[in-house]
Amino acid sequence: AQTLSFPDVNPKPRLAAAEDLIGIRELIAANPEQVLPRTENELRELIGTTWVIEHGKEIVGCVILEIYS
């Protein structure tokens, strides 16, 4: 697993927005061995529980939180 280090940045997770979908898809596509694939519809449905981390304007981290009960 690759670890990114940005010593000059204090990344803060934020709730994703619809405008982030392109960056999220790019992140998933760039890491197929480490990330579960998601369809466009799945990403849109899960946007309310998706968090991202940015470096500049690029999304460098993403997590989707789902509660199973």
Short mmCIF file of N, CA and C in Angstrom, two decimals:
data_model
loop_
_atom_site.label_atom_id
_atom_site.label_comp_id
_atom_site.label_asym_id
_atom_site.label_seq_id
_atom_site.Cartn_x
_atom_site.Cartn_y
_atom_site.Cartn_z
N ALA A 1 0.84 -1.18 0.00
CA ALA A 1 0.00 0.00 0.00
C ALA A 1 0.88 1.24 0.00
N GLN A 2 0.48 2.19 -0.77
CA GLN A 2 1.22 3.45 -0.87
C GLN A 2 0.68 4.42 0.16
N THR A 3 1.60 5.10 0.85
CA THR A 3 1.21 6.12 1.81
C THR A 3 1.63 7.47 1.27
N LEU A 4 0.69 8.38 1.18
CA LEU A 4 0.99 9.73 0.74
C LEU A 4 1.30 10.60 1.95
N SER A 5 2.29 11.44 1.82
CA SER A 5 2.66 12.33 2.91
C SER A 5 2.71 13.76 2.39
N PHE A 6 1.97 14.63 3.05
CA PHE A 6 1.95 16.04 2.70
C PHE A 6 2.29 16.83 3.96
N PRO A 7 3.58 16.98 4.27
CA PRO A 7 3.97 17.62 5.53
C PRO A 7 3.51 19.06 5.66
N ASP A 8 3.26 19.73 4.53
CA ASP A 8 2.86 21.14 4.58
C ASP A 8 1.35 21.31 4.64
N VAL A 9 0.62 20.19 4.73
CA VAL A 9 -0.84 20.25 4.71
C VAL A 9 -1.39 19.51 5.92
N ASN A 10 -2.40 20.09 6.53
CA ASN A 10 -3.10 19.41 7.61
C ASN A 10 -4.46 18.99 7.05
N PRO A 11 -4.52 17.77 6.48
CA PRO A 11 -5.77 17.37 5.82
C PRO A 11 -6.92 17.22 6.81
N LYS A 12 -8.05 17.74 6.41
CA LYS A 12 -9.25 17.64 7.23
C LYS A 12 -10.33 16.99 6.38
N PRO A 13 -10.87 15.85 6.83
CA PRO A 13 -11.95 15.25 6.07
C PRO A 13 -13.15 16.19 6.02
N ARG A 14 -13.85 16.13 4.90
CA ARG A 14 -15.09 16.90 4.76
C ARG A 14 -16.11 16.03 4.04
N LEU A 15 -17.36 16.32 4.27
CA LEU A 15 -18.43 15.60 3.60
C LEU A 15 -18.36 15.91 2.11
N ALA A 16 -18.45 14.87 1.31
CA ALA A 16 -18.36 15.05 -0.15
C ALA A 16 -19.62 15.72 -0.68
N ALA A 17 -19.47 16.35 -1.83
CA ALA A 17 -20.58 16.98 -2.54
C ALA A 17 -20.65 16.38 -3.94
N ALA A 18 -21.75 16.61 -4.61
CA ALA A 18 -21.93 16.08 -5.97
C ALA A 18 -20.78 16.50 -6.89
N GLU A 19 -20.23 17.68 -6.67
CA GLU A 19 -19.12 18.17 -7.50
C GLU A 19 -17.86 17.32 -7.34
N ASP A 20 -17.79 16.51 -6.29
CA ASP A 20 -16.62 15.67 -6.02
C ASP A 20 -16.66 14.33 -6.74
N LEU A 21 -17.78 14.00 -7.37
CA LEU A 21 -17.92 12.67 -7.96
C LEU A 21 -16.85 12.35 -8.99
N ILE A 22 -16.46 13.31 -9.81
CA ILE A 22 -15.41 13.06 -10.80
C ILE A 22 -14.10 12.68 -10.11
N GLY A 23 -13.71 13.45 -9.11
CA GLY A 23 -12.48 13.16 -8.38
C GLY A 23 -12.54 11.83 -7.65
N ILE A 24 -13.69 11.50 -7.10
CA ILE A 24 -13.86 10.23 -6.40
C ILE A 24 -13.73 9.08 -7.39
N ARG A 25 -14.37 9.20 -8.55
CA ARG A 25 -14.25 8.16 -9.59
C ARG A 25 -12.81 8.01 -10.05
N GLU A 26 -12.09 9.11 -10.20
CA GLU A 26 -10.68 9.05 -10.61
C GLU A 26 -9.84 8.34 -9.56
N LEU A 27 -10.10 8.63 -8.30
CA LEU A 27 -9.37 7.99 -7.20
C LEU A 27 -9.63 6.49 -7.20
N ILE A 28 -10.88 6.09 -7.37
CA ILE A 28 -11.23 4.67 -7.40
C ILE A 28 -10.56 3.99 -8.60
N ALA A 29 -10.62 4.62 -9.76
CA ALA A 29 -10.03 4.04 -10.97
C ALA A 29 -8.52 3.88 -10.86
N ALA A 30 -7.88 4.79 -10.15
CA ALA A 30 -6.42 4.75 -10.00
C ALA A 30 -5.96 3.71 -8.98
N ASN A 31 -6.88 3.15 -8.20
CA ASN A 31 -6.52 2.22 -7.13
C ASN A 31 -7.42 0.98 -7.13
N PRO A 32 -7.55 0.27 -8.27
CA PRO A 32 -8.51 -0.83 -8.34
C PRO A 32 -8.19 -1.99 -7.41
N GLU A 33 -6.94 -2.16 -7.05
CA GLU A 33 -6.56 -3.27 -6.17
C GLU A 33 -6.81 -2.96 -4.69
N GLN A 34 -7.10 -1.71 -4.37
CA GLN A 34 -7.27 -1.31 -2.98
C GLN A 34 -8.66 -0.77 -2.66
N VAL A 35 -9.47 -0.54 -3.69
CA VAL A 35 -10.75 0.12 -3.49
C VAL A 35 -11.86 -0.72 -4.11
N LEU A 36 -12.97 -0.85 -3.39
CA LEU A 36 -14.11 -1.55 -3.95
C LEU A 36 -14.70 -0.74 -5.10
N PRO A 37 -14.97 -1.39 -6.22
CA PRO A 37 -15.56 -0.65 -7.33
C PRO A 37 -16.97 -0.18 -6.99
N ARG A 38 -17.33 0.97 -7.49
CA ARG A 38 -18.67 1.53 -7.29
C ARG A 38 -19.18 2.07 -8.62
N THR A 39 -20.44 1.84 -8.89
CA THR A 39 -21.04 2.40 -10.11
C THR A 39 -21.34 3.88 -9.86
N GLU A 40 -21.61 4.58 -10.95
CA GLU A 40 -21.98 5.99 -10.84
C GLU A 40 -23.23 6.15 -9.96
N ASN A 41 -24.21 5.29 -10.17
CA ASN A 41 -25.44 5.36 -9.37
C ASN A 41 -25.16 5.10 -7.89
N GLU A 42 -24.31 4.12 -7.59
CA GLU A 42 -23.97 3.85 -6.18
C GLU A 42 -23.32 5.07 -5.54
N LEU A 43 -22.38 5.69 -6.25
CA LEU A 43 -21.70 6.87 -5.70
C LEU A 43 -22.69 8.00 -5.44
N ARG A 44 -23.63 8.20 -6.36
CA ARG A 44 -24.63 9.26 -6.17
C ARG A 44 -25.52 8.95 -4.96
N GLU A 45 -25.91 7.69 -4.81
CA GLU A 45 -26.76 7.30 -3.68
C GLU A 45 -26.03 7.44 -2.34
N LEU A 46 -24.71 7.24 -2.35
CA LEU A 46 -23.93 7.23 -1.12
C LEU A 46 -23.24 8.55 -0.81
N ILE A 47 -23.47 9.57 -1.62
CA ILE A 47 -22.77 10.85 -1.45
C ILE A 47 -22.99 11.44 -0.06
N GLY A 48 -24.14 11.20 0.55
CA GLY A 48 -24.42 11.74 1.87
C GLY A 48 -23.62 11.12 3.00
N THR A 49 -22.97 9.97 2.72
CA THR A 49 -22.14 9.31 3.74
C THR A 49 -20.70 9.16 3.24
N THR A 50 -20.34 9.97 2.26
CA THR A 50 -18.99 9.93 1.68
C THR A 50 -18.19 11.11 2.20
N TRP A 51 -16.97 10.83 2.63
CA TRP A 51 -16.05 11.85 3.12
C TRP A 51 -14.81 11.84 2.23
N VAL A 52 -14.24 13.01 2.00
CA VAL A 52 -13.05 13.14 1.17
C VAL A 52 -11.98 13.96 1.87
N ILE A 53 -10.76 13.78 1.40
CA ILE A 53 -9.62 14.61 1.80
C ILE A 53 -9.01 15.15 0.52
N GLU A 54 -8.73 16.43 0.51
CA GLU A 54 -8.15 17.09 -0.67
C GLU A 54 -6.73 17.54 -0.39
N HIS A 55 -5.94 17.57 -1.44
CA HIS A 55 -4.63 18.23 -1.44
C HIS A 55 -4.71 19.22 -2.58
N GLY A 56 -4.78 20.48 -2.25
CA GLY A 56 -5.08 21.48 -3.27
C GLY A 56 -6.51 21.26 -3.73
N LYS A 57 -6.70 21.05 -5.01
CA LYS A 57 -8.03 20.78 -5.57
C LYS A 57 -8.22 19.31 -5.91
N GLU A 58 -7.21 18.48 -5.60
CA GLU A 58 -7.27 17.06 -5.94
C GLU A 58 -7.74 16.23 -4.75
N ILE A 59 -8.68 15.33 -4.99
CA ILE A 59 -9.13 14.42 -3.94
C ILE A 59 -8.11 13.30 -3.83
N VAL A 60 -7.51 13.17 -2.64
CA VAL A 60 -6.47 12.17 -2.42
C VAL A 60 -6.91 11.08 -1.45
N GLY A 61 -8.10 11.21 -0.89
CA GLY A 61 -8.63 10.20 0.02
C GLY A 61 -10.13 10.24 0.02
N CYS A 62 -10.72 9.06 0.23
CA CYS A 62 -12.17 8.96 0.21
C CYS A 62 -12.59 7.77 1.06
N VAL A 63 -13.69 7.96 1.79
CA VAL A 63 -14.26 6.86 2.55
C VAL A 63 -15.79 6.98 2.48
N ILE A 64 -16.44 5.85 2.33
CA ILE A 64 -17.91 5.80 2.35
C ILE A 64 -18.31 5.01 3.58
N LEU A 65 -19.07 5.65 4.45
CA LEU A 65 -19.49 5.01 5.68
C LEU A 65 -20.93 4.52 5.54
N GLU A 66 -21.13 3.24 5.77
CA GLU A 66 -22.46 2.67 5.69
C GLU A 66 -22.74 1.92 6.99
N ILE A 67 -23.94 2.08 7.49
CA ILE A 67 -24.36 1.37 8.70
C ILE A 67 -25.19 0.16 8.28
N TYR A 68 -24.76 -0.99 8.74
CA TYR A 68 -25.50 -2.22 8.47
C TYR A 68 -26.15 -2.66 9.77
N SER A 69 -27.43 -2.91 9.73
CA SER A 69 -28.09 -3.37 10.93
C SER A 69 -29.05 -4.51 10.63
#
